[in-house]
Coordinates of C-alpha atoms in Angstrom, one line a residue:
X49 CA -9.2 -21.3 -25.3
X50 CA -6.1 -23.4 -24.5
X51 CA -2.4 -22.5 -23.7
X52 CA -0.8 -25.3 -24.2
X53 CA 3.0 -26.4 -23.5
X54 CA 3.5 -24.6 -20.1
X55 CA 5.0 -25.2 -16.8
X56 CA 2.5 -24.9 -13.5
X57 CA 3.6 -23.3 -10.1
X58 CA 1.9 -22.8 -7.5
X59 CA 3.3 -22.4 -3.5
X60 CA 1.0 -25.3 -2.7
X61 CA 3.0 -27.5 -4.9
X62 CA 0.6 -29.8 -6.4
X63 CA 2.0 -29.7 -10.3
X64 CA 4.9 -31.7 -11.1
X65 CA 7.2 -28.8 -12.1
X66 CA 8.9 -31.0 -14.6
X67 CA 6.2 -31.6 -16.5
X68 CA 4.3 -29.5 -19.2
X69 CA 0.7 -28.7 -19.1
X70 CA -2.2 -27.4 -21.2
X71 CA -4.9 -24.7 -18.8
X72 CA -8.4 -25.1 -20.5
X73 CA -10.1 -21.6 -20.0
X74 CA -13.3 -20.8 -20.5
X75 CA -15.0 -17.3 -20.0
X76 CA -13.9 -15.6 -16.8
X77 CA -12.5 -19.5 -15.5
X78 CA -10.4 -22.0 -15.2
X79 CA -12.5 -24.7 -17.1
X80 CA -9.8 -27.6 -17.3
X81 CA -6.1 -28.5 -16.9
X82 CA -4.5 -31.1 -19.0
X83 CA -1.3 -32.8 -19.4
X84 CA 0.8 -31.5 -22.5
X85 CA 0.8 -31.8 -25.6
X86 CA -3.1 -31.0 -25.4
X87 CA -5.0 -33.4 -27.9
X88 CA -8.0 -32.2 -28.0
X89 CA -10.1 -30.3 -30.8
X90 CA -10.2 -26.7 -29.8
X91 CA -9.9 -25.1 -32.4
X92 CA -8.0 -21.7 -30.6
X93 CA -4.5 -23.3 -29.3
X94 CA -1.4 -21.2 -27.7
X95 CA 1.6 -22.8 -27.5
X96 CA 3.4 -21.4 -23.9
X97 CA 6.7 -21.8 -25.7
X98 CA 7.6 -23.7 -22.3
X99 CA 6.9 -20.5 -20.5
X100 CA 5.9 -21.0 -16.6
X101 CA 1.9 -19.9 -15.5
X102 CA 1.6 -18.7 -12.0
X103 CA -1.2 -17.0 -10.1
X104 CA -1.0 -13.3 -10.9
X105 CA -0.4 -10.9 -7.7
X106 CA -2.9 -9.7 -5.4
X107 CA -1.4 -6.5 -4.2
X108 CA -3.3 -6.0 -0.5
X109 CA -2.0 -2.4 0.4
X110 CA -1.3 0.0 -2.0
X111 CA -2.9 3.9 -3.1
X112 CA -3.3 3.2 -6.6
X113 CA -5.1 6.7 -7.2
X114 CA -1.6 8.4 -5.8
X115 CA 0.4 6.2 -7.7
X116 CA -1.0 7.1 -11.0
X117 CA -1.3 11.5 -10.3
X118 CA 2.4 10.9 -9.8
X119 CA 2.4 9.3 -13.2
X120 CA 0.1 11.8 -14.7
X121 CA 1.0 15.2 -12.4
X122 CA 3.7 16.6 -11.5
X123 CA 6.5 14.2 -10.0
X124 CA 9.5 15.4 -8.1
X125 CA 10.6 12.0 -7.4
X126 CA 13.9 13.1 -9.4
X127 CA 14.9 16.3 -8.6
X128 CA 18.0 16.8 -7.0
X129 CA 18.1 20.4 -5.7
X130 CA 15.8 23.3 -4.6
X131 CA 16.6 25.1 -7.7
X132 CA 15.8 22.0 -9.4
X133 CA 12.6 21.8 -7.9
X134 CA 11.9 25.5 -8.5
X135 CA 12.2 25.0 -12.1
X136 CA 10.3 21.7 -12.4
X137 CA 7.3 23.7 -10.9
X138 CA 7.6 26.6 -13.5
X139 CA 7.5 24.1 -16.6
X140 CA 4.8 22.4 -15.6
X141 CA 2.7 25.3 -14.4
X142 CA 3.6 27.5 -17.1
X143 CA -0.2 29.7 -16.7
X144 CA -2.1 30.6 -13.1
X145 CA -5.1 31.9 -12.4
X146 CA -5.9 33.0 -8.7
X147 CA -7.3 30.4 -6.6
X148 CA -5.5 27.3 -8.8
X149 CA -3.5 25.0 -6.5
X150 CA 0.3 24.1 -7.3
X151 CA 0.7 20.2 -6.4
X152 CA 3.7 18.1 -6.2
X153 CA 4.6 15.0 -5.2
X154 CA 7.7 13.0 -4.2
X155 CA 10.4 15.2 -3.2
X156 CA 13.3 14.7 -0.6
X157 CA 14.6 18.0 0.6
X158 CA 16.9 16.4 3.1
X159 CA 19.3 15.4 0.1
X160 CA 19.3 19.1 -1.4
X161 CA 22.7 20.0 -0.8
X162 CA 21.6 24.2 -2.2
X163 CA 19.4 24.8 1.4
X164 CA 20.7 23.9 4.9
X165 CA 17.5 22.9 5.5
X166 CA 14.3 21.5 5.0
X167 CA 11.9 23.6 3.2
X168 CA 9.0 25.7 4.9
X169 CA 6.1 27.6 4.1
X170 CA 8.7 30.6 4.1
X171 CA 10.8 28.5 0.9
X172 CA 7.9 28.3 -1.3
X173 CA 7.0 32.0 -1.1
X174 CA 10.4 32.2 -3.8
X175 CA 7.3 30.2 -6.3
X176 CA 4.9 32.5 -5.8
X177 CA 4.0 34.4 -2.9
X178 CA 0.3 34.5 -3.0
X179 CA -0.4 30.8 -4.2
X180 CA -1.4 27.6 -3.1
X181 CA 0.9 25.1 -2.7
X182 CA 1.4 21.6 -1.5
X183 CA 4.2 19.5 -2.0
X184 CA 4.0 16.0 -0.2
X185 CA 7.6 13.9 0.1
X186 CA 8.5 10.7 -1.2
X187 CA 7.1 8.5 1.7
X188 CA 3.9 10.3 1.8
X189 CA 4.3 11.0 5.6
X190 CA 5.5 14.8 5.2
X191 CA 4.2 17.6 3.3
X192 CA 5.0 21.4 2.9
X193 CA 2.6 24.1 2.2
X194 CA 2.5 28.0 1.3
X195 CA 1.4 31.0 3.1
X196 CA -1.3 30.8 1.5
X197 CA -2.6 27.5 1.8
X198 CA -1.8 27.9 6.1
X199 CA -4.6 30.7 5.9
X200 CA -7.1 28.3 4.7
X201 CA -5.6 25.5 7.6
X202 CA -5.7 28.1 10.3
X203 CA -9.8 28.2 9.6
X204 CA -10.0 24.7 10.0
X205 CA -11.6 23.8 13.8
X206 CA -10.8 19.8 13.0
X207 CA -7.5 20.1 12.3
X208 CA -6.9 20.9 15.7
X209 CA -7.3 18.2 17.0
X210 CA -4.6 16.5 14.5
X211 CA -1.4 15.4 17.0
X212 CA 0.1 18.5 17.6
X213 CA 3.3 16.7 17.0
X214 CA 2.4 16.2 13.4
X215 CA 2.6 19.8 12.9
X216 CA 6.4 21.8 13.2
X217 CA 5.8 25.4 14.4
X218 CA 8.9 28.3 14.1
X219 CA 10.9 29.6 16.7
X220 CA 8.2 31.8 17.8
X221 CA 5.7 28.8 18.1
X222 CA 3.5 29.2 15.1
X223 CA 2.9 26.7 12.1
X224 CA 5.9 26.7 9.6
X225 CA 4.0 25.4 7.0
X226 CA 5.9 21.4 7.4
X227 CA 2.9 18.3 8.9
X228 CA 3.7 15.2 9.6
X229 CA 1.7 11.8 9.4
X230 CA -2.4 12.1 10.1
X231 CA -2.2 16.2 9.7
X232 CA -1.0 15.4 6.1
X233 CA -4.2 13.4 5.3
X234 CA -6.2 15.8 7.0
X235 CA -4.8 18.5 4.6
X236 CA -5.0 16.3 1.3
X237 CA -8.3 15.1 2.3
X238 CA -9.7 18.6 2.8
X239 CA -7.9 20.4 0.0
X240 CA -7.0 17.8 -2.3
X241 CA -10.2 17.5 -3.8
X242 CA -10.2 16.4 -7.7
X243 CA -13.0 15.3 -10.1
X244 CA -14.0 12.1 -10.9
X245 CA -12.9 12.7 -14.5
X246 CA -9.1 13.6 -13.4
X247 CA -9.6 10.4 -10.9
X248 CA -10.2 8.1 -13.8
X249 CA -7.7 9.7 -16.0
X250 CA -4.6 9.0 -13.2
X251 CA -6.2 5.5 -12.8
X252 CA -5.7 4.7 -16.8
X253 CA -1.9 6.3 -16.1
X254 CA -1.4 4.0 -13.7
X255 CA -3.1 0.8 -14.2
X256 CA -0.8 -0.4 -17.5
X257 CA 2.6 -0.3 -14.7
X258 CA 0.6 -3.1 -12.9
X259 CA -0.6 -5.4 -15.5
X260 CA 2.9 -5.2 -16.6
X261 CA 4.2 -6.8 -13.7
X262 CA 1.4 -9.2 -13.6
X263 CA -1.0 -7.5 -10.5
X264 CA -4.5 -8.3 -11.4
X265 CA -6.2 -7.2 -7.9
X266 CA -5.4 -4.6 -5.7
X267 CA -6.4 -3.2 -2.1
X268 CA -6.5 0.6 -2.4
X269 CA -6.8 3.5 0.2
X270 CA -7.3 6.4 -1.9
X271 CA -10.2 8.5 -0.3
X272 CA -7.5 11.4 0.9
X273 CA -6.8 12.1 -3.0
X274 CA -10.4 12.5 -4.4
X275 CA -12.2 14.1 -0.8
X276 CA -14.9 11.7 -0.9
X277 CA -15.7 7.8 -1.1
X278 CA -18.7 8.3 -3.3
X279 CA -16.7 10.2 -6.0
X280 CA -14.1 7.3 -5.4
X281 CA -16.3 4.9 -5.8
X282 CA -18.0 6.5 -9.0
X283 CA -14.5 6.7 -10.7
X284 CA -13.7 2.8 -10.3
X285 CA -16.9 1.7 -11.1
X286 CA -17.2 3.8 -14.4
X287 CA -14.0 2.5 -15.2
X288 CA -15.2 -1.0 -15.0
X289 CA -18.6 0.1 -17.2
X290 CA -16.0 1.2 -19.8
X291 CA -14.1 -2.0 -19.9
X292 CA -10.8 0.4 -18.8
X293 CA -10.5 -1.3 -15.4
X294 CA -8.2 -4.9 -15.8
X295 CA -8.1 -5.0 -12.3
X296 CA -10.4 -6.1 -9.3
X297 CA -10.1 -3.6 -6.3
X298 CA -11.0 -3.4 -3.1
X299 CA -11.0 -0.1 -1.8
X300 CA -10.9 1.5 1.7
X301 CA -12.6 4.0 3.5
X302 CA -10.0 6.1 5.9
X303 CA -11.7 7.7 8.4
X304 CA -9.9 10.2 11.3
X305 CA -12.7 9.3 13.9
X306 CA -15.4 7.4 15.2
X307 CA -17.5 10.1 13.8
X308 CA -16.4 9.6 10.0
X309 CA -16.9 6.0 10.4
X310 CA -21.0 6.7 11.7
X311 CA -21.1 9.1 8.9
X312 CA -20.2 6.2 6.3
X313 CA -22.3 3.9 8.1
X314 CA -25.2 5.5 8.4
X315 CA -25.6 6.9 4.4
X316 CA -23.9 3.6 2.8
X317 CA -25.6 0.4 2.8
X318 CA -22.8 -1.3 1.4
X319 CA -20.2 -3.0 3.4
X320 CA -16.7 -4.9 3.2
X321 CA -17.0 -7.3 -0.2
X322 CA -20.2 -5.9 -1.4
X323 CA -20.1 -3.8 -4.9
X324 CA -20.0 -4.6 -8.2
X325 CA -18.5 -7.5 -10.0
X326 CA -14.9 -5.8 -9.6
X327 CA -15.5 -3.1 -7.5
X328 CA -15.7 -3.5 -4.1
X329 CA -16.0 -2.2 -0.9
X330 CA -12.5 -3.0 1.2
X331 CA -11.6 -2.2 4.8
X332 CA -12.0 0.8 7.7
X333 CA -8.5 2.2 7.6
X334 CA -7.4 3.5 10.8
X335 CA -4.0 5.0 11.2
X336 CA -2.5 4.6 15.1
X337 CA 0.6 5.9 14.5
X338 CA 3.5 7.8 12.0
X339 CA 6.3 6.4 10.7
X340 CA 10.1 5.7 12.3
X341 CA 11.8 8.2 10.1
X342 CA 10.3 10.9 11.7
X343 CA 10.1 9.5 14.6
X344 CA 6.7 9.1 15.0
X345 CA 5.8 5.7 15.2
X346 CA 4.9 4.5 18.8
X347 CA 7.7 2.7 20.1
X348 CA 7.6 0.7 24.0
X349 CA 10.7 2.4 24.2
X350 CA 12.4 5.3 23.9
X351 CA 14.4 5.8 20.2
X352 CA 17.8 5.0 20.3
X353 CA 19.0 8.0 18.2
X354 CA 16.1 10.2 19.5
X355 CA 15.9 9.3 23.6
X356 CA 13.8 12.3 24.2
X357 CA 10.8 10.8 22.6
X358 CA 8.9 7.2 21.9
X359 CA 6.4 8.4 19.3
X360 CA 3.1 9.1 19.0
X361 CA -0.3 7.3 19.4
X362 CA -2.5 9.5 17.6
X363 CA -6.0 7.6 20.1
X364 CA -6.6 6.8 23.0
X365 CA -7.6 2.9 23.5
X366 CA -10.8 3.3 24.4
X367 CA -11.6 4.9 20.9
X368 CA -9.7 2.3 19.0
X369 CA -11.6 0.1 20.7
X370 CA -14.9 1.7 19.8
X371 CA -13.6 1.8 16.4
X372 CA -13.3 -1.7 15.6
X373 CA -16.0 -2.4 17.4
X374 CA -18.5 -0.1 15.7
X375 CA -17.1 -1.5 12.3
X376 CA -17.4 -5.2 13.3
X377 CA -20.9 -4.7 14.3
X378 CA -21.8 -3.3 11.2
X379 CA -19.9 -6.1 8.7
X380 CA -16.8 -4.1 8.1
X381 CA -13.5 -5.0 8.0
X382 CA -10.6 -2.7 9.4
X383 CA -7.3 -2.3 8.3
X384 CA -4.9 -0.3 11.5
X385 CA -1.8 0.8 10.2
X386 CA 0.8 0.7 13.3
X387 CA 4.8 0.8 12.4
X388 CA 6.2 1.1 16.1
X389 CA 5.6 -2.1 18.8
X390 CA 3.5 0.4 21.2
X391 CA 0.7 1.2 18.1
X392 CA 1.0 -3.0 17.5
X393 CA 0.2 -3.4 21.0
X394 CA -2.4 -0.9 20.8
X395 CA -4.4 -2.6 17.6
X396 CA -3.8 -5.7 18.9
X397 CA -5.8 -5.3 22.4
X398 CA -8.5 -3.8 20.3
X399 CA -8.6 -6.7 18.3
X400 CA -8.6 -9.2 21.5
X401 CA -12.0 -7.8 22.0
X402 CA -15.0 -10.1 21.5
X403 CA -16.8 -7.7 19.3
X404 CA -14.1 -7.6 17.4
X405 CA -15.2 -10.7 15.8
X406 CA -10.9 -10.5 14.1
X407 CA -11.0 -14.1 13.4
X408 CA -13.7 -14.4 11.1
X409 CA -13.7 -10.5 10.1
X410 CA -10.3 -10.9 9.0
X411 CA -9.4 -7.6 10.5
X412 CA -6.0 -6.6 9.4
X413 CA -2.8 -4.7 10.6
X414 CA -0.6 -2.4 8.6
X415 CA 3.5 -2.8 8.2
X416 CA 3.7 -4.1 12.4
X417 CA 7.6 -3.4 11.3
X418 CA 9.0 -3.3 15.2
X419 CA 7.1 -6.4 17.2
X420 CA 8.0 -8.5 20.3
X421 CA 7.7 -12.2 21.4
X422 CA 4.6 -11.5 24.0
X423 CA 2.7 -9.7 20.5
X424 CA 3.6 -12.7 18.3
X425 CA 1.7 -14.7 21.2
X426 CA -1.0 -12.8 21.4
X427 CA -0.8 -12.5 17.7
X428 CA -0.7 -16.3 17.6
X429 CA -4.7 -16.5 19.3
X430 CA -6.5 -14.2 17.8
X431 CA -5.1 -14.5 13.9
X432 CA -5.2 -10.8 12.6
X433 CA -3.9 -10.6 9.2
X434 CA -0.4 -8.3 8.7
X435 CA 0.6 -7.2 5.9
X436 CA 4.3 -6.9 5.2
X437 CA 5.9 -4.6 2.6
X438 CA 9.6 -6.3 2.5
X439 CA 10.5 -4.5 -0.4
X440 CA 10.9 -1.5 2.7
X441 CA 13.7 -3.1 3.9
X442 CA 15.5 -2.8 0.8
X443 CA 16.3 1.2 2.4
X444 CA 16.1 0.6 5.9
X445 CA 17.7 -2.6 6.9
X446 CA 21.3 0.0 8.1
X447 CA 19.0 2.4 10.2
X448 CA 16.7 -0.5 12.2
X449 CA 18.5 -0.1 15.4
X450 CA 18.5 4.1 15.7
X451 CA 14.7 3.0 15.9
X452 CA 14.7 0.6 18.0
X453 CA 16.1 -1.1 21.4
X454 CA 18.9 -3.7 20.6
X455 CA 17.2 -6.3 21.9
X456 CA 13.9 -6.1 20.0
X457 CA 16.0 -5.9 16.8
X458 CA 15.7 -9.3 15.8
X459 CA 11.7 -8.8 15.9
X460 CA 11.8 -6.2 13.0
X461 CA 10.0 -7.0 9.7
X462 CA 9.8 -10.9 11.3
X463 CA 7.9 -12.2 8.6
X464 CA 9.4 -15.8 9.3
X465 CA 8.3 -15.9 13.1
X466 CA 4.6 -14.4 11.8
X467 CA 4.8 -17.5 9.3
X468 CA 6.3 -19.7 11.7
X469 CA 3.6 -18.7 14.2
X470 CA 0.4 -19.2 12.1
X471 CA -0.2 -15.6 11.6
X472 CA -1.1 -15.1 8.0
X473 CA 0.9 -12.4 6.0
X474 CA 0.6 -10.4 3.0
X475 CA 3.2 -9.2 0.8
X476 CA 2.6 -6.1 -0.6
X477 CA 4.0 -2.6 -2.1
X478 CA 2.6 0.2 -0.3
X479 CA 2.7 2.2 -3.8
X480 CA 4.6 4.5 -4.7
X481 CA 5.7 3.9 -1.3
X482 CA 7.4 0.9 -1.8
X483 CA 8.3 -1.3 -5.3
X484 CA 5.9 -2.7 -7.2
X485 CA 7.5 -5.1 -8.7
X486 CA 6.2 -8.2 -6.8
X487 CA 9.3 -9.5 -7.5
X488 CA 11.2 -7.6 -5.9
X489 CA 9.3 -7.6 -2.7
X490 CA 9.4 -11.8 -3.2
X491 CA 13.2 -10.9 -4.0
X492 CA 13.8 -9.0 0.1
X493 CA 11.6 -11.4 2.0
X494 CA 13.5 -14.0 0.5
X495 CA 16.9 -12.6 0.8
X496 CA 16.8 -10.0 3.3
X497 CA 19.2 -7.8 1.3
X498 CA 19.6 -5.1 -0.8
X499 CA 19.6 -5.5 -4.5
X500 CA 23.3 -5.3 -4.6
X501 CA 23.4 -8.4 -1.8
X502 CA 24.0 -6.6 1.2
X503 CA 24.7 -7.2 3.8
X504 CA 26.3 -10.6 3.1
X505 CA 24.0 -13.2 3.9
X506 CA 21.1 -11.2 5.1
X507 CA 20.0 -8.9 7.6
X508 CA 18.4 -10.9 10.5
X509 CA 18.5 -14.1 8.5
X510 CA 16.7 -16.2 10.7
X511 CA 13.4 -14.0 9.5
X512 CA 13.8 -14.9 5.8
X513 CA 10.5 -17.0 4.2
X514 CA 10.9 -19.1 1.1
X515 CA 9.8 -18.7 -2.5
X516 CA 6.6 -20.8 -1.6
X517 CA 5.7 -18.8 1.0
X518 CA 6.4 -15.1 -0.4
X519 CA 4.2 -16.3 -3.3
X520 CA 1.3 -17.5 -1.0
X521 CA 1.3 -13.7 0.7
X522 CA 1.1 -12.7 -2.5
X523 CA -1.7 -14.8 -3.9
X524 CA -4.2 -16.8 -1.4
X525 CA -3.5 -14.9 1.3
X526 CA -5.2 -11.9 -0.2
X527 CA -8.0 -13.6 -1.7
X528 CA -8.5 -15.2 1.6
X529 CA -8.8 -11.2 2.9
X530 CA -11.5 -11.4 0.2
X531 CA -13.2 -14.3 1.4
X532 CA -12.9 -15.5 -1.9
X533 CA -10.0 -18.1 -1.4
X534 CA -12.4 -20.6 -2.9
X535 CA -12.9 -18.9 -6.3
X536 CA -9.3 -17.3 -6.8
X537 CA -5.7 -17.1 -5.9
X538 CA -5.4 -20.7 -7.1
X539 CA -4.6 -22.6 -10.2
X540 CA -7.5 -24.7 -9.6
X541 CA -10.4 -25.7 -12.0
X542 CA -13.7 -23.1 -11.3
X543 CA -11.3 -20.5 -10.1
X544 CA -10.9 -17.6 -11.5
X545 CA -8.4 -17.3 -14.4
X546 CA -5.9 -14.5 -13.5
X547 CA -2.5 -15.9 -14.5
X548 CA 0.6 -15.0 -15.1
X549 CA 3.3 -16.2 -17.8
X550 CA 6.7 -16.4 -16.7
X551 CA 10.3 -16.5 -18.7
X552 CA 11.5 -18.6 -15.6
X553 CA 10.4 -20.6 -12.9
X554 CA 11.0 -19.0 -9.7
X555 CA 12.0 -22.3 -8.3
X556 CA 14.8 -22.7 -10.5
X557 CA 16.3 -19.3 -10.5
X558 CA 19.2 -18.3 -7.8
X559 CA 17.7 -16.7 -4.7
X560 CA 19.9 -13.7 -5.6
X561 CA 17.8 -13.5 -8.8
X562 CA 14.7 -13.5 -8.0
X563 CA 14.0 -9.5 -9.0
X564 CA 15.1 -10.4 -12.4
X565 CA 12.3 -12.7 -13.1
X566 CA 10.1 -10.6 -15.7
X567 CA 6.4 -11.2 -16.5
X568 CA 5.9 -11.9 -20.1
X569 CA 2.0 -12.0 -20.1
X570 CA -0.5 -11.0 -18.2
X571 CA -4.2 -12.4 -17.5
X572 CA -7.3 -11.0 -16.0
X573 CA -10.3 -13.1 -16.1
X574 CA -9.2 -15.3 -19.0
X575 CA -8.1 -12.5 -21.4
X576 CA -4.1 -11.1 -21.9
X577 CA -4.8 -7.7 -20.8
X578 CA -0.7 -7.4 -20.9
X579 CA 2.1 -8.9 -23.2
X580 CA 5.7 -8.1 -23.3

């Protein structure tokens, strides 16, 4: 198979970008890449059209499982009122039978303008009084449940233990029904349970959204939707027996304690990279702290708009230490998410450790959105991958300093001084979170603007990368988090042939235009598994 009459780009720059070329595959590969026209006598020839062929995206943080129940269940990511809400809820469960659970996902009560104020266990009562119900907000970071569902909580010895910041309690000091942060997974985790047949039908919702924007291998933490890795595991993997799974994926184990991570240990063999041909396993995912909307994430100081409090580190260090360390012993890689500088700090001294083996485990650390000079240094020797989701900026950029000291400011979402530094970065969505449009995330860490080109000439400027290097966090730098930087990532002969095709060449487009760019093919392992 050749396509023929194409432009190359790469962020390693090694194709003359004015000329055309003709990419030789052959099976899963990359067999050959000639100058255009292409002369030789294969008989199956595509003609590009003049069309650009890039690397297709590695997305390296994402919860593709939640991304596609949102797709397939029932999504309040529209509604606009309680009343809204209420009714969205009755259409889609139009039958109950006791003991059924009502789910939703991605509501924002703090725009309703019909309640002064955010919705409790009390609220949901007007559904149905004696039901289950979880509704988890936009960010994933919040949820509210019934009366109902708190009985079954108040049972549970382990979620006591859960911050008890994470959980809001009523003027008379009980549990309202509203958790924050790690008490949210605990509740999805332990409640949240589906099959592995309604797992594989939200996967085959959600997977044709990526190949449409040309991601062809993804980094997943989606235990906390599913209850268990094995079922997890099952879902992907008889996905990929089916032929339904265009998509390599690595996927995580989140664990709330040392104990979880023995557990896995000790009845899996299997550790970081092993698995099947696409299936594989990915990272330990820890969480350190919450997130700076609620306050959560652990700041070094105090909040600017909330002086009363600087967060929450959800351990201790002496078990985030044993944490990596147990995982590093045993050949897995972890994966700390930590928003505020304090949690940074935090995963960062863990991963100073010799144990820790970070350089050559590749150990990773979540969103480090608030950072310092003295953590870029320390950063800067030890080499812990980060990975960045700029497209978060996109809503935040206005609110950065009620979060955080004026004078750290300038050290928010500082993917240039990581660059600049040697720390590697990846580029990723965070889905739903975050957009997942790669282009659009290429588009902010570029720009550092909104999508209407505010403010004027970027927020914290001095932090924007270039097309080149947004591309590489989107490309090698994963696949290097794969230790399979030699085999794909690349346009490179022997690697493996996931490709994009592109209208325009992202060199050539105005900066400002860069989340316009549409993929017009896509290609997973030499065959078009998506075409405009």
């Amino acid at each position: 198979m050749i396509i023929d009459n194409v432009k190359l780009y790469t962020p390693y720059g090694i194709y003359n970008e004015d000329k055309k070329y003709a990419v030789e595959l052959d099976g899963e590969k990359i067999a050959a890449i000639h100058e255009s026209p292409y002369d030789g006598n294969d008989e199956e020839v595509m003609d590009g059209e003049g069309q650009v062929i890039t690397p297709s995206f590695n997305d390296s943080h994402m919860h593709l499982l939640r991304y596609g129940l949102l797709k397939k269940e029932l999504d309040l990511t529209q509604v606009t009122s309680w009343k809204e809400m209420k009714e969205e809820v009755e259409k889609h469960y139009d039958s109950m039978q006791e003991g059924d659970w009502i789910f939703g996902k991605g509501f924002d009560d703090s725009k309703f303008e019909d309640i002064d104020h955010l919705l409790t266990a009390d609220d949901l009562s007007e559904i149905q009084v004696d039901a289950y119900i979880y509704f988890m907000h936009e960010d994933g970071h919040e949820c509210v449940i019934s009366r109902k569902a708190l009985e079954l909580l108040e049972k549970e010895e382990d979620f006591k233990k859960e911050p008890d910041e994470f959980k809001e309690k009523d003027e008379h000091g009980n549990w309202n029904g509203r958790f924050k942060d790690t008490a949210v997974h605990y509740i999805k985790h332990h409640f949240w349970g589906r099959s592995v047949d309604d797992a594989k039908l939200a996967l085959e919702t959600g997977i044709p959204h990526l190949s449409q924007y040309g991601i062809t291998s993804v980094h997943t933490d989606d235990i906390n939707f599913i209850g268990t890795y094995e079922k997890l595991w099952q879902a992907y993997t008889e996905l990929e027996q089916e032929g339904k799974l265009p998509l390599d994926v690595h996927l995580h184990h989140y664990i709330f304690n040392i104990n979880d991570l023995e557990e896995y240990l000790e009845n899996n063999k299997k550790r970081t990279g092993d698995g099947t041909d696409q299936v594989k396993v990915g990272a330990v995912k820890i969480f350190l702290d919450g997130t700076q909307r609620l306050f959560t994430s652990a700041m070094r100081n105090p909040y600017p708009v909330e002086p009363s409090t600087h967060g929450t580190l959800i351990y201790t260090q002496e078990q985030v230490n044993e944490m990596v360390r147990v995982a590093s012993e045993n050949g897995m890689q972890v994966a700390m998410h930590a928003i505020g500088d304090r949690a940074v700090e935090q995963a960062v001294e863990a991963l100073e450790q010799e144990q820790a083996q970070t350089k050559s485990m590749r150990h990773r650390i979540i969103h480090a959105q608030t950072l310092g000079p003295d953590l870029i240094d320390r950063m800067q020797k030890i080499k812990p991958y980060i990975e960045t989701q700029p497209s978060f900026l996109l809503g935040e950029w206005d609110k950065k300093e009620n979060w955080t000291p004026k004078e750290l400011v300038p050290y928010c979402d500082a993917f240039n001084s990581l660059v600049g530094a040697h720390i590697p970065i990846t580029l990723s969505s965070d889905l739903p979170i975050g957009a997942l449009n790669p282009f659009v995330s290429i588009f902010t860490a570029v720009n550092r603007t909104d999508l209407e080109g505010n403010p004027e000439g970027g927020w914290m400027p001095q932090e924007k990368i270039t097309v080149d290097q947004a591309f590489h966090g989107f490309t090698e730098s994963p696949a290097e988090l794969e230790y399979r930087e030699g085999e794909k990532g690349r346009l490179e002969v022997g690697h493996q042939a996931d490709f994009v095709l592109l209208a325009q060449h992202p060199k050539e487009v105005e900066p400002g235009d860069l989340d316009k760019i549409e993929v017009t093919e896509t290609w997973f392992r030499g065959k078009r598994v998506y075409k405009k």
